[in-house]
Each structure stands twice: as C-alpha cells, then as structure tokens.
Amino acid sequence: MAKKINDDLFEGSAMTFGEHLEELRSALFKSILWLAIGLAIGLLLANQAIHAIEKPVKDALVKYNQLRTLQRLKDQLKEQTGNETISQEKETELLQIAKANQWSPEILYVEPAEVKRISDLKDKPSPALNPEAMGQMDLDEMIKDLAIVPQTAPVAMVTWKKTEASLVALKVEEVFMIWLKAGLVCGAIIASPMIFWHIWQFVAAGLYPHEKKYIWIYLPFSLGLFFGGAALAYFYVFAPVLEFLFSFNLALGIDPDPRISEWMSFALLLPLGFGISFQLPLVMLLLNRIGMIEVKSYTEHWRIAILVICVLSALLTPADPLSMLLLAVPLSFLYFGGIGLCLWMPGRRAPLAPIRPS
C-alpha cells in the first residue's frame, strides 16, 4: 500500500496563539523603535520638509500677487485717464519682468511740483547736514522750501516692489505642531524600510513559498505606482490646481490668505490619495487572480469603470473639476493597463472575451 505523501510545508512548525501574539508584539516593538529613530532624524529635516511643502502654494501666491497688482495698475490708470492705457504688448512685457525677478508692478502718484523742487534743491546744502546754516536759516524760509503744495494734477508713475508670499498661523502652538507633524512624516518615510521588513517577517512566516514569490514580484510594482502617483500630485497637480482656484480670488477681488495647518493637511492628503489610487492595476490583478472578477468583465464594463473612477476622483480631490480630471485621466489609463497586467502576469487567468460593439 502506497504511503501518503504529506505536502504540508508547515508540519512541525505550527505555533500556538500565544506564540503568534508574542511574535506580533516583538515585530510591533521593533517597528516602533525604528519609528522613534526615524522621528529623531526627521525632526532635524523638518524645516527643509516644511519649506518643500510650502513651495507650491508660495509660488502660486507670488504669481497671483503679480497678476493682482497688474490688474489694479490697469484699473488705476484707466480710472485716471478714462481709457485703457496698457497695451497687450506692454502687459506681456510687465509680466515677463515680474516673473523673472519676482517683482510686482505698482503705481505711485507723483506731484510734478515736488519733482521740480527736488531737482532745484540738488545743488543746495542740506540743512540737516549743516547745523550752522540751519540755525541761521529763517524758519519761514525753511518751511517754504520743504512744503509740498499741490499745484498740478499728480502724475502716475509705475514702480516695482518685491513680491512677498507667506502662510499664516492663527494659534501660538500651531507652527510647533506643524514642525512636529513634518518631522513625524519624514521619520516614518525614513524608517519605513525597516518597519516594513519587521512586519514582513511576521507575515511571511505563514505564507507558502509561491505566495512569497508573488509578494516579491508585486511589491516593487506597488511601491513604484505609489511614489509615481505622489510625485505626479506634487510636481504636476499642485500648480494648475492652485492657479485655477486662485483665479476665482482674482476675478472676485478677494485676496487669499492660506493657513499653514490647512495647507499642510492638503499637501499631505492629495499626494497620499494619488498614491493609493494608483494601486488600481494591482487591485484589478488581485481580484482576477482570486477568481472574483474575470478579464471579460473588465473589458465589457469599462464604461461603468470610468464612471466609478470619475466619482472616486471627485471624492479624493478638492472640490474643483481640474484636480478631479488630473486624477481621473491617469486612472483611466491605469485601468486599461490593469487589463493588460492581468493578461501578462503569470498565474491563473480567465479567458478574454472580445469587446462588444457599442
């Protein structure tokens, strides 16, 4: 009689419930220890992290201030002369100068008589620099020389000023809490490899070899998609979204005054939402491999999938159509990339049915 072969790879290595809890406690303790080490390093980098997070909104504020001051300049000149005095070419030139130097054009009204008085006094000794002459000068004569008496209408003169942009804090402890939060985020990122390693050691003890193989295959894809989505949000989404939102401030004449804590939350949640959303192809692959959804369903119901993507994009982004589109468009491409991934990756695959014509 043939002897039955036992293919249980975990025979003789089973652990009791208490031993599992002990292993979990050890993994969590080591993870927290690494998080504390990362936090200590992250606090040293917190200032640089805050400056990096502030940069998109500060750049948008500088651009908004330049457009606002140029609009006010046009309105002031139009009010003074009764017609539009800045041509399109001149406006473009002013904007180019402003962007190149982070300046903003500003109008000053100069009294012509005052300009002439200063010009006439350029060769005269200054009373402030000549005490003896100042003592001998008649008081009425000095007042007459220094008095500004409007005689003609003021003349508008365009000047430049440095464009400043800053975020505000409404509470005394708010900046400290932001600094602490930035250090914690930096610390978590720095310590994440070791934290994931200890968690992985706990989870891998209960996996079969082929399951471990799939983890090592899919994990690089997951990390690449997450960091790709976060980078897309930071480098390519922040600027157009802020420009779009500030355009309403410019149209309504309401100056924005962003709060540092609110912007910090926005700047952290938006890249996080993009990074998680970019896991879509792997989620599709997982559902296909466990037999819940076949590739046939992916291809037949792609219109419904695009609608769901648009709804989720609206929920994961601020209440503006531009950021929703900037998330929905790449996710739509990732959806079809997920279909290709289901066909390409090794493992059990469902038969592909042709897409039915509309």
C-alpha positions as YAML, in Angstrom:
chain: A
units: angstrom
residues:
- id: 1
  name: MET
  ca: [0.00, 0.00, 0.00]
- id: 2
  name: ALA
  ca: [1.42, 3.35, -1.13]
- id: 3
  name: LYS
  ca: [2.35, 5.70, 1.64]
- id: 4
  name: LYS
  ca: [0.51, 9.01, 1.55]
- id: 5
  name: ILE
  ca: [2.82, 11.94, 0.98]
- id: 6
  name: ASN
  ca: [2.28, 14.87, 3.32]
- id: 7
  name: ASP
  ca: [2.83, 18.10, 1.40]
- id: 8
  name: ASP
  ca: [2.12, 20.38, 4.35]
- id: 9
  name: LEU
  ca: [5.16, 22.66, 4.41]
- id: 10
  name: PHE
  ca: [4.30, 23.87, 7.91]
- id: 11
  name: GLU
  ca: [4.14, 20.45, 9.58]
- id: 12
  name: GLY
  ca: [6.08, 20.57, 12.80]
- id: 13
  name: SER
  ca: [6.37, 24.36, 12.71]
- id: 14
  name: ALA
  ca: [2.87, 25.33, 13.84]
- id: 15
  name: MET
  ca: [2.75, 27.98, 16.56]
- id: 16
  name: THR
  ca: [0.23, 28.43, 19.31]
- id: 17
  name: PHE
  ca: [-1.96, 31.54, 19.52]
- id: 18
  name: GLY
  ca: [0.15, 32.87, 22.37]
- id: 19
  name: GLU
  ca: [3.34, 32.41, 20.34]
- id: 20
  name: HIS
  ca: [1.75, 34.33, 17.45]
- id: 21
  name: LEU
  ca: [0.90, 37.17, 19.80]
- id: 22
  name: GLU
  ca: [4.46, 37.19, 21.11]
- id: 23
  name: GLU
  ca: [5.84, 37.36, 17.57]
- id: 24
  name: LEU
  ca: [3.43, 40.19, 16.76]
- id: 25
  name: ARG
  ca: [4.42, 42.06, 19.92]
- id: 26
  name: SER
  ca: [8.10, 41.71, 19.02]
- id: 27
  name: ALA
  ca: [7.52, 42.92, 15.45]
- id: 28
  name: LEU
  ca: [5.49, 45.94, 16.62]
- id: 29
  name: PHE
  ca: [8.04, 46.84, 19.30]
- id: 30
  name: LYS
  ca: [10.89, 46.78, 16.77]
- id: 31
  name: SER
  ca: [8.80, 48.82, 14.32]
- id: 32
  name: ILE
  ca: [8.03, 51.46, 16.96]
- id: 33
  name: LEU
  ca: [11.71, 51.58, 17.91]
- id: 34
  name: TRP
  ca: [12.68, 52.24, 14.29]
- id: 35
  name: LEU
  ca: [9.91, 54.86, 14.06]
- id: 36
  name: ALA
  ca: [11.38, 56.65, 17.09]
- id: 37
  name: ILE
  ca: [14.83, 56.63, 15.46]
- id: 38
  name: GLY
  ca: [13.29, 57.93, 12.23]
- id: 39
  name: LEU
  ca: [11.45, 60.66, 14.16]
- id: 40
  name: ALA
  ca: [14.71, 61.85, 15.73]
- id: 41
  name: ILE
  ca: [16.24, 62.16, 12.25]
- id: 42
  name: GLY
  ca: [13.03, 63.58, 10.78]
- id: 43
  name: LEU
  ca: [12.93, 66.44, 13.28]
- id: 44
  name: LEU
  ca: [16.34, 67.53, 12.00]
- id: 45
  name: LEU
  ca: [14.91, 67.63, 8.47]
- id: 46
  name: ALA
  ca: [11.53, 69.12, 9.43]
- id: 47
  name: ASN
  ca: [12.44, 72.68, 8.41]
- id: 48
  name: GLN
  ca: [13.52, 71.59, 4.94]
- id: 49
  name: ALA
  ca: [10.40, 69.44, 4.61]
- id: 50
  name: ILE
  ca: [8.12, 72.36, 5.54]
- id: 51
  name: HIS
  ca: [9.88, 74.62, 3.03]
- id: 52
  name: ALA
  ca: [9.40, 71.97, 0.32]
- id: 53
  name: ILE
  ca: [5.70, 71.60, 1.20]
- id: 54
  name: GLU
  ca: [5.23, 75.40, 1.23]
- id: 55
  name: LYS
  ca: [6.91, 75.92, -2.14]
- id: 56
  name: PRO
  ca: [3.93, 75.14, -4.44]
- id: 57
  name: VAL
  ca: [1.50, 77.42, -2.61]
- id: 58
  name: LYS
  ca: [4.09, 80.20, -2.25]
- id: 59
  name: ASP
  ca: [4.86, 80.07, -5.97]
- id: 60
  name: ALA
  ca: [1.13, 80.24, -6.70]
- id: 61
  name: LEU
  ca: [0.72, 83.19, -4.32]
- id: 62
  name: VAL
  ca: [3.59, 85.07, -5.98]
- id: 63
  name: LYS
  ca: [2.01, 84.57, -9.38]
- id: 64
  name: TYR
  ca: [-1.37, 85.63, -8.03]
- id: 65
  name: ASN
  ca: [0.08, 88.78, -6.45]
- id: 66
  name: GLN
  ca: [1.76, 89.73, -9.72]
- id: 67
  name: LEU
  ca: [-1.49, 89.32, -11.68]
- id: 68
  name: ARG
  ca: [-3.47, 91.15, -8.98]
- id: 69
  name: THR
  ca: [-1.15, 94.17, -8.87]
- id: 70
  name: LEU
  ca: [-1.07, 94.33, -12.67]
- id: 71
  name: GLN
  ca: [-4.88, 94.29, -12.73]
- id: 72
  name: ARG
  ca: [-5.02, 97.04, -10.13]
- id: 73
  name: LEU
  ca: [-2.46, 99.02, -12.09]
- id: 74
  name: LYS
  ca: [-4.65, 98.83, -15.20]
- id: 75
  name: ASP
  ca: [-7.72, 99.83, -13.21]
- id: 76
  name: GLN
  ca: [-5.96, 102.81, -11.63]
- id: 77
  name: LEU
  ca: [-4.62, 104.10, -14.93]
- id: 78
  name: LYS
  ca: [-7.98, 103.58, -16.57]
- id: 79
  name: GLU
  ca: [-9.67, 105.50, -13.75]
- id: 80
  name: GLN
  ca: [-7.21, 108.37, -14.12]
- id: 81
  name: THR
  ca: [-7.16, 108.66, -17.92]
- id: 82
  name: GLY
  ca: [-10.60, 107.30, -18.77]
- id: 83
  name: ASN
  ca: [-9.28, 104.70, -21.23]
- id: 84
  name: GLU
  ca: [-7.10, 101.62, -21.34]
- id: 85
  name: THR
  ca: [-3.50, 102.84, -21.19]
- id: 86
  name: ILE
  ca: [-1.63, 99.50, -21.12]
- id: 87
  name: SER
  ca: [-1.44, 97.64, -24.40]
- id: 88
  name: GLN
  ca: [-1.33, 93.86, -24.63]
- id: 89
  name: GLU
  ca: [2.36, 94.02, -25.58]
- id: 90
  name: LYS
  ca: [3.17, 96.22, -22.59]
- id: 91
  name: GLU
  ca: [1.18, 93.94, -20.28]
- id: 92
  name: THR
  ca: [3.11, 90.89, -21.54]
- id: 93
  name: GLU
  ca: [6.39, 92.75, -21.04]
- id: 94
  name: LEU
  ca: [5.46, 93.68, -17.46]
- id: 95
  name: LEU
  ca: [4.51, 90.09, -16.68]
- id: 96
  name: GLN
  ca: [7.82, 88.80, -18.07]
- id: 97
  name: ILE
  ca: [9.77, 91.27, -15.92]
- id: 98
  name: ALA
  ca: [7.68, 90.33, -12.88]
- id: 99
  name: LYS
  ca: [8.19, 86.56, -13.35]
- id: 100
  name: ALA
  ca: [11.92, 86.90, -14.00]
- id: 101
  name: ASN
  ca: [12.57, 88.94, -10.83]
- id: 102
  name: GLN
  ca: [9.62, 88.05, -8.56]
- id: 103
  name: TRP
  ca: [8.57, 91.70, -8.70]
- id: 104
  name: SER
  ca: [5.12, 93.23, -8.89]
- id: 105
  name: PRO
  ca: [4.30, 96.45, -10.77]
- id: 106
  name: GLU
  ca: [2.78, 99.19, -8.66]
- id: 107
  name: ILE
  ca: [1.57, 102.69, -9.43]
- id: 108
  name: LEU
  ca: [2.62, 105.78, -7.47]
- id: 109
  name: TYR
  ca: [1.21, 109.27, -7.95]
- id: 110
  name: VAL
  ca: [3.95, 111.90, -8.09]
- id: 111
  name: GLU
  ca: [3.42, 115.65, -7.67]
- id: 112
  name: PRO
  ca: [5.22, 117.45, -10.57]
- id: 113
  name: ALA
  ca: [6.00, 120.46, -8.38]
- id: 114
  name: GLU
  ca: [7.70, 118.16, -5.87]
- id: 115
  name: VAL
  ca: [9.86, 116.64, -8.62]
- id: 116
  name: LYS
  ca: [10.88, 120.14, -9.69]
- id: 117
  name: ARG
  ca: [11.60, 121.17, -6.09]
- id: 118
  name: ILE
  ca: [13.86, 118.16, -5.56]
- id: 119
  name: SER
  ca: [15.62, 118.91, -8.83]
- id: 120
  name: ASP
  ca: [16.19, 122.54, -7.79]
- id: 121
  name: LEU
  ca: [17.46, 121.54, -4.37]
- id: 122
  name: LYS
  ca: [20.03, 119.05, -5.63]
- id: 123
  name: ASP
  ca: [22.80, 121.71, -5.55]
- id: 124
  name: LYS
  ca: [21.65, 123.29, -2.28]
- id: 125
  name: PRO
  ca: [23.29, 122.25, 1.01]
- id: 126
  name: SER
  ca: [21.00, 120.17, 3.15]
- id: 127
  name: PRO
  ca: [20.03, 121.88, 6.45]
- id: 128
  name: ALA
  ca: [20.19, 118.56, 8.22]
- id: 129
  name: LEU
  ca: [23.84, 118.18, 7.20]
- id: 130
  name: ASN
  ca: [24.79, 121.79, 8.01]
- id: 131
  name: PRO
  ca: [23.72, 122.69, 11.56]
- id: 132
  name: GLU
  ca: [25.21, 126.21, 11.43]
- id: 133
  name: ALA
  ca: [23.33, 127.09, 8.28]
- id: 134
  name: MET
  ca: [20.21, 125.54, 9.73]
- id: 135
  name: GLY
  ca: [20.48, 127.78, 12.80]
- id: 136
  name: GLN
  ca: [20.85, 130.91, 10.69]
- id: 137
  name: MET
  ca: [18.04, 130.00, 8.26]
- id: 138
  name: ASP
  ca: [14.75, 131.72, 8.78]
- id: 139
  name: LEU
  ca: [12.06, 129.24, 9.91]
- id: 140
  name: ASP
  ca: [9.52, 130.53, 7.40]
- id: 141
  name: GLU
  ca: [12.08, 130.15, 4.61]
- id: 142
  name: MET
  ca: [12.79, 126.52, 5.57]
- id: 143
  name: ILE
  ca: [9.08, 125.67, 5.72]
- id: 144
  name: LYS
  ca: [8.54, 127.28, 2.35]
- id: 145
  name: ASP
  ca: [11.34, 125.22, 0.80]
- id: 146
  name: LEU
  ca: [10.18, 121.92, 2.30]
- id: 147
  name: ALA
  ca: [6.42, 122.34, 1.93]
- id: 148
  name: ILE
  ca: [4.63, 120.27, -0.72]
- id: 149
  name: VAL
  ca: [1.86, 122.39, -2.17]
- id: 150
  name: PRO
  ca: [-0.09, 120.64, -4.95]
- id: 151
  name: GLN
  ca: [-0.22, 122.90, -7.97]
- id: 152
  name: THR
  ca: [-0.97, 120.47, -10.78]
- id: 153
  name: ALA
  ca: [-2.60, 117.07, -11.02]
- id: 154
  name: PRO
  ca: [-0.41, 114.18, -9.77]
- id: 155
  name: VAL
  ca: [1.28, 112.09, -12.43]
- id: 156
  name: ALA
  ca: [1.07, 108.29, -12.33]
- id: 157
  name: MET
  ca: [4.43, 106.52, -12.24]
- id: 158
  name: VAL
  ca: [4.95, 102.74, -12.47]
- id: 159
  name: THR
  ca: [7.34, 101.31, -9.88]
- id: 160
  name: TRP
  ca: [8.35, 97.82, -8.84]
- id: 161
  name: LYS
  ca: [8.27, 96.09, -5.46]
- id: 162
  name: LYS
  ca: [9.40, 92.70, -4.24]
- id: 163
  name: THR
  ca: [6.57, 90.16, -4.26]
- id: 164
  name: GLU
  ca: [6.16, 88.53, -0.86]
- id: 165
  name: ALA
  ca: [4.20, 85.34, -0.16]
- id: 166
  name: SER
  ca: [3.73, 83.69, 3.20]
- id: 167
  name: LEU
  ca: [1.34, 81.42, 5.07]
- id: 168
  name: VAL
  ca: [-0.33, 82.44, 8.32]
- id: 169
  name: ALA
  ca: [-0.73, 80.74, 11.69]
- id: 170
  name: LEU
  ca: [-3.70, 81.63, 13.90]
- id: 171
  name: LYS
  ca: [-2.56, 79.88, 17.09]
- id: 172
  name: VAL
  ca: [0.60, 80.21, 19.14]
- id: 173
  name: GLU
  ca: [1.31, 76.48, 19.15]
- id: 174
  name: GLU
  ca: [0.26, 75.90, 15.53]
- id: 175
  name: VAL
  ca: [3.72, 76.25, 13.95]
- id: 176
  name: PHE
  ca: [5.25, 73.93, 16.55]
- id: 177
  name: MET
  ca: [2.63, 71.26, 15.83]
- id: 178
  name: ILE
  ca: [3.27, 71.63, 12.09]
- id: 179
  name: TRP
  ca: [7.00, 71.22, 12.69]
- id: 180
  name: LEU
  ca: [6.33, 68.12, 14.80]
- id: 181
  name: LYS
  ca: [3.98, 66.66, 12.17]
- id: 182
  name: ALA
  ca: [6.54, 67.26, 9.41]
- id: 183
  name: GLY
  ca: [9.22, 65.53, 11.48]
- id: 184
  name: LEU
  ca: [6.91, 62.56, 12.11]
- id: 185
  name: VAL
  ca: [6.12, 62.20, 8.40]
- id: 186
  name: CYS
  ca: [9.81, 62.42, 7.47]
- id: 187
  name: GLY
  ca: [10.67, 59.94, 10.21]
- id: 188
  name: ALA
  ca: [8.03, 57.48, 9.03]
- id: 189
  name: ILE
  ca: [9.39, 57.67, 5.47]
- id: 190
  name: ILE
  ca: [12.99, 57.21, 6.64]
- id: 191
  name: ALA
  ca: [12.13, 54.27, 8.91]
- id: 192
  name: SER
  ca: [9.61, 52.66, 6.56]
- id: 193
  name: PRO
  ca: [12.03, 50.10, 5.03]
- id: 194
  name: MET
  ca: [12.85, 48.62, 8.45]
- id: 195
  name: ILE
  ca: [9.24, 48.87, 9.65]
- id: 196
  name: PHE
  ca: [8.01, 47.01, 6.58]
- id: 197
  name: TRP
  ca: [10.80, 44.46, 6.98]
- id: 198
  name: HIS
  ca: [9.75, 43.50, 10.53]
- id: 199
  name: ILE
  ca: [6.08, 43.36, 9.55]
- id: 200
  name: TRP
  ca: [7.02, 41.26, 6.52]
- id: 201
  name: GLN
  ca: [8.94, 38.79, 8.70]
- id: 202
  name: PHE
  ca: [5.84, 38.29, 10.83]
- id: 203
  name: VAL
  ca: [3.53, 37.84, 7.83]
- id: 204
  name: ALA
  ca: [5.92, 35.74, 5.74]
- id: 205
  name: ALA
  ca: [6.11, 33.05, 8.43]
- id: 206
  name: GLY
  ca: [2.58, 31.99, 7.48]
- id: 207
  name: LEU
  ca: [3.00, 32.07, 3.68]
- id: 208
  name: TYR
  ca: [3.81, 29.29, 1.24]
- id: 209
  name: PRO
  ca: [6.92, 29.71, -0.95]
- id: 210
  name: HIS
  ca: [4.90, 30.51, -4.09]
- id: 211
  name: GLU
  ca: [2.96, 33.15, -2.13]
- id: 212
  name: LYS
  ca: [6.23, 34.76, -1.03]
- id: 213
  name: LYS
  ca: [7.33, 34.78, -4.67]
- id: 214
  name: TYR
  ca: [4.26, 36.75, -5.69]
- id: 215
  name: ILE
  ca: [4.87, 39.26, -2.91]
- id: 216
  name: TRP
  ca: [8.40, 39.95, -4.18]
- id: 217
  name: ILE
  ca: [7.05, 40.35, -7.72]
- id: 218
  name: TYR
  ca: [4.15, 42.67, -6.88]
- id: 219
  name: LEU
  ca: [5.79, 44.77, -4.14]
- id: 220
  name: PRO
  ca: [8.12, 46.75, -6.49]
- id: 221
  name: PHE
  ca: [5.14, 47.49, -8.75]
- id: 222
  name: SER
  ca: [3.13, 48.69, -5.76]
- id: 223
  name: LEU
  ca: [5.89, 50.99, -4.48]
- id: 224
  name: GLY
  ca: [6.57, 52.34, -7.96]
- id: 225
  name: LEU
  ca: [2.89, 53.13, -8.54]
- id: 226
  name: PHE
  ca: [2.53, 54.77, -5.11]
- id: 227
  name: PHE
  ca: [5.55, 57.04, -5.44]
- id: 228
  name: GLY
  ca: [4.64, 57.77, -9.07]
- id: 229
  name: GLY
  ca: [1.18, 58.94, -8.04]
- id: 230
  name: ALA
  ca: [2.55, 61.03, -5.16]
- id: 231
  name: ALA
  ca: [5.18, 62.64, -7.44]
- id: 232
  name: LEU
  ca: [2.52, 63.39, -10.06]
- id: 233
  name: ALA
  ca: [0.44, 65.20, -7.43]
- id: 234
  name: TYR
  ca: [3.37, 67.24, -6.09]
- id: 235
  name: PHE
  ca: [5.09, 68.24, -9.34]
- id: 236
  name: TYR
  ca: [2.22, 68.43, -11.86]
- id: 237
  name: VAL
  ca: [-1.08, 68.78, -9.97]
- id: 238
  name: PHE
  ca: [-0.46, 71.36, -7.25]
- id: 239
  name: ALA
  ca: [0.48, 74.20, -9.62]
- id: 240
  name: PRO
  ca: [-2.51, 74.05, -12.05]
- id: 241
  name: VAL
  ca: [-4.98, 73.35, -9.22]
- id: 242
  name: LEU
  ca: [-3.77, 76.32, -7.16]
- id: 243
  name: GLU
  ca: [-3.72, 78.54, -10.23]
- id: 244
  name: PHE
  ca: [-7.27, 77.50, -11.05]
- id: 245
  name: LEU
  ca: [-8.52, 78.14, -7.50]
- id: 246
  name: PHE
  ca: [-6.71, 81.48, -7.16]
- id: 247
  name: SER
  ca: [-8.20, 82.63, -10.46]
- id: 248
  name: PHE
  ca: [-11.54, 82.93, -8.66]
- id: 249
  name: ASN
  ca: [-9.91, 85.10, -6.00]
- id: 250
  name: LEU
  ca: [-8.58, 87.32, -8.78]
- id: 251
  name: ALA
  ca: [-11.96, 87.53, -10.50]
- id: 252
  name: LEU
  ca: [-13.83, 88.33, -7.28]
- id: 253
  name: GLY
  ca: [-11.18, 90.64, -5.84]
- id: 254
  name: ILE
  ca: [-10.75, 88.56, -2.64]
- id: 255
  name: ASP
  ca: [-7.12, 88.08, -1.59]
- id: 256
  name: PRO
  ca: [-6.24, 84.55, -0.39]
- id: 257
  name: ASP
  ca: [-4.55, 84.17, 2.98]
- id: 258
  name: PRO
  ca: [-3.75, 80.44, 3.31]
- id: 259
  name: ARG
  ca: [-3.31, 78.94, 6.77]
- id: 260
  name: ILE
  ca: [-0.25, 76.76, 7.28]
- id: 261
  name: SER
  ca: [-2.09, 73.92, 9.07]
- id: 262
  name: GLU
  ca: [-4.82, 73.67, 6.42]
- id: 263
  name: TRP
  ca: [-2.29, 73.73, 3.58]
- id: 264
  name: MET
  ca: [-0.17, 71.11, 5.35]
- id: 265
  name: SER
  ca: [-3.14, 68.75, 5.51]
- id: 266
  name: PHE
  ca: [-4.00, 69.42, 1.87]
- id: 267
  name: ALA
  ca: [-0.38, 68.96, 0.74]
- id: 268
  name: LEU
  ca: [-0.13, 65.60, 2.53]
- id: 269
  name: LEU
  ca: [-3.54, 64.15, 1.71]
- id: 270
  name: LEU
  ca: [-3.56, 64.91, -2.02]
- id: 271
  name: PRO
  ca: [-0.30, 63.01, -2.83]
- id: 272
  name: LEU
  ca: [-1.43, 60.24, -0.49]
- id: 273
  name: GLY
  ca: [-4.75, 59.97, -2.34]
- id: 274
  name: PHE
  ca: [-2.95, 59.87, -5.70]
- id: 275
  name: GLY
  ca: [-0.50, 57.22, -4.47]
- id: 276
  name: ILE
  ca: [-3.25, 54.95, -3.14]
- id: 277
  name: SER
  ca: [-5.40, 55.44, -6.26]
- id: 278
  name: PHE
  ca: [-2.51, 54.38, -8.48]
- id: 279
  name: GLN
  ca: [-2.69, 50.90, -6.93]
- id: 280
  name: LEU
  ca: [-5.67, 50.26, -9.24]
- id: 281
  name: PRO
  ca: [-3.87, 47.84, -11.63]
- id: 282
  name: LEU
  ca: [-2.68, 45.67, -8.75]
- id: 283
  name: VAL
  ca: [-6.15, 45.63, -7.18]
- id: 284
  name: MET
  ca: [-7.58, 44.53, -10.54]
- id: 285
  name: LEU
  ca: [-4.93, 41.80, -10.79]
- id: 286
  name: LEU
  ca: [-5.65, 40.59, -7.26]
- id: 287
  name: LEU
  ca: [-9.40, 40.37, -7.88]
- id: 288
  name: ASN
  ca: [-8.74, 38.47, -11.08]
- id: 289
  name: ARG
  ca: [-6.28, 36.03, -9.53]
- id: 290
  name: ILE
  ca: [-8.59, 35.10, -6.65]
- id: 291
  name: GLY
  ca: [-11.38, 34.47, -9.12]
- id: 292
  name: MET
  ca: [-13.74, 37.30, -8.14]
- id: 293
  name: ILE
  ca: [-13.66, 39.21, -11.45]
- id: 294
  name: GLU
  ca: [-12.71, 37.85, -14.87]
- id: 295
  name: VAL
  ca: [-10.93, 39.86, -17.55]
- id: 296
  name: LYS
  ca: [-14.11, 39.52, -19.58]
- id: 297
  name: SER
  ca: [-15.94, 41.64, -17.02]
- id: 298
  name: TYR
  ca: [-13.19, 44.27, -17.09]
- id: 299
  name: THR
  ca: [-13.44, 44.64, -20.85]
- id: 300
  name: GLU
  ca: [-17.24, 44.57, -21.05]
- id: 301
  name: HIS
  ca: [-17.92, 47.07, -18.28]
- id: 302
  name: TRP
  ca: [-15.17, 49.60, -18.94]
- id: 303
  name: ARG
  ca: [-17.69, 52.45, -19.29]
- id: 304
  name: ILE
  ca: [-19.03, 51.80, -15.80]
- id: 305
  name: ALA
  ca: [-15.45, 51.59, -14.52]
- id: 306
  name: ILE
  ca: [-14.63, 55.02, -15.98]
- id: 307
  name: LEU
  ca: [-17.72, 56.46, -14.31]
- id: 308
  name: VAL
  ca: [-16.67, 54.97, -10.95]
- id: 309
  name: ILE
  ca: [-13.16, 56.37, -11.45]
- id: 310
  name: CYS
  ca: [-14.58, 59.87, -12.02]
- id: 311
  name: VAL
  ca: [-16.74, 59.63, -8.88]
- id: 312
  name: LEU
  ca: [-13.81, 58.43, -6.76]
- id: 313
  name: SER
  ca: [-11.58, 61.15, -8.22]
- id: 314
  name: ALA
  ca: [-14.11, 63.76, -7.18]
- id: 315
  name: LEU
  ca: [-14.14, 62.36, -3.63]
- id: 316
  name: LEU
  ca: [-10.35, 62.09, -3.29]
- id: 317
  name: THR
  ca: [-9.54, 65.59, -4.56]
- id: 318
  name: PRO
  ca: [-10.63, 69.13, -3.62]
- id: 319
  name: ALA
  ca: [-13.97, 70.45, -4.84]
- id: 320
  name: ASP
  ca: [-12.74, 71.61, -8.23]
- id: 321
  name: PRO
  ca: [-13.07, 69.94, -11.66]
- id: 322
  name: LEU
  ca: [-9.43, 70.40, -12.63]
- id: 323
  name: SER
  ca: [-7.91, 68.25, -9.88]
- id: 324
  name: MET
  ca: [-10.62, 65.63, -10.49]
- id: 325
  name: LEU
  ca: [-9.65, 65.42, -14.17]
- id: 326
  name: LEU
  ca: [-5.94, 65.33, -13.33]
- id: 327
  name: LEU
  ca: [-6.60, 62.19, -11.27]
- id: 328
  name: ALA
  ca: [-9.32, 60.61, -13.40]
- id: 329
  name: VAL
  ca: [-7.36, 60.72, -16.68]
- id: 330
  name: PRO
  ca: [-4.27, 58.77, -15.47]
- id: 331
  name: LEU
  ca: [-6.50, 56.36, -13.55]
- id: 332
  name: SER
  ca: [-8.43, 55.64, -16.74]
- id: 333
  name: PHE
  ca: [-5.18, 54.73, -18.49]
- id: 334
  name: LEU
  ca: [-4.18, 52.63, -15.47]
- id: 335
  name: TYR
  ca: [-7.49, 50.77, -15.70]
- id: 336
  name: PHE
  ca: [-6.69, 49.58, -19.21]
- id: 337
  name: GLY
  ca: [-3.12, 48.95, -18.07]
- id: 338
  name: GLY
  ca: [-4.58, 46.73, -15.34]
- id: 339
  name: ILE
  ca: [-6.35, 44.66, -18.01]
- id: 340
  name: GLY
  ca: [-3.04, 44.19, -19.79]
- id: 341
  name: LEU
  ca: [-1.36, 43.31, -16.49]
- id: 342
  name: CYS
  ca: [-3.95, 40.58, -15.82]
- id: 343
  name: LEU
  ca: [-3.08, 39.01, -19.18]
- id: 344
  name: TRP
  ca: [0.68, 39.39, -18.85]
- id: 345
  name: MET
  ca: [1.43, 38.40, -15.25]
- id: 346
  name: PRO
  ca: [1.91, 34.66, -14.58]
- id: 347
  name: GLY
  ca: [-0.77, 32.67, -12.81]
- id: 348
  name: ARG
  ca: [-4.33, 31.63, -13.39]
- id: 349
  name: ARG
  ca: [-6.00, 33.82, -15.98]
- id: 350
  name: ALA
  ca: [-9.55, 33.96, -17.21]
- id: 351
  name: PRO
  ca: [-10.31, 33.74, -20.93]
- id: 352
  name: LEU
  ca: [-10.56, 37.08, -22.69]
- id: 353
  name: ALA
  ca: [-13.80, 37.85, -24.48]
- id: 354
  name: PRO
  ca: [-13.94, 40.39, -27.32]
- id: 355
  name: ILE
  ca: [-15.35, 43.81, -26.52]
- id: 356
  name: ARG
  ca: [-18.90, 44.04, -27.77]
- id: 357
  name: PRO
  ca: [-19.54, 46.92, -30.19]
- id: 358
  name: SER
  ca: [-21.49, 49.94, -28.90]
...
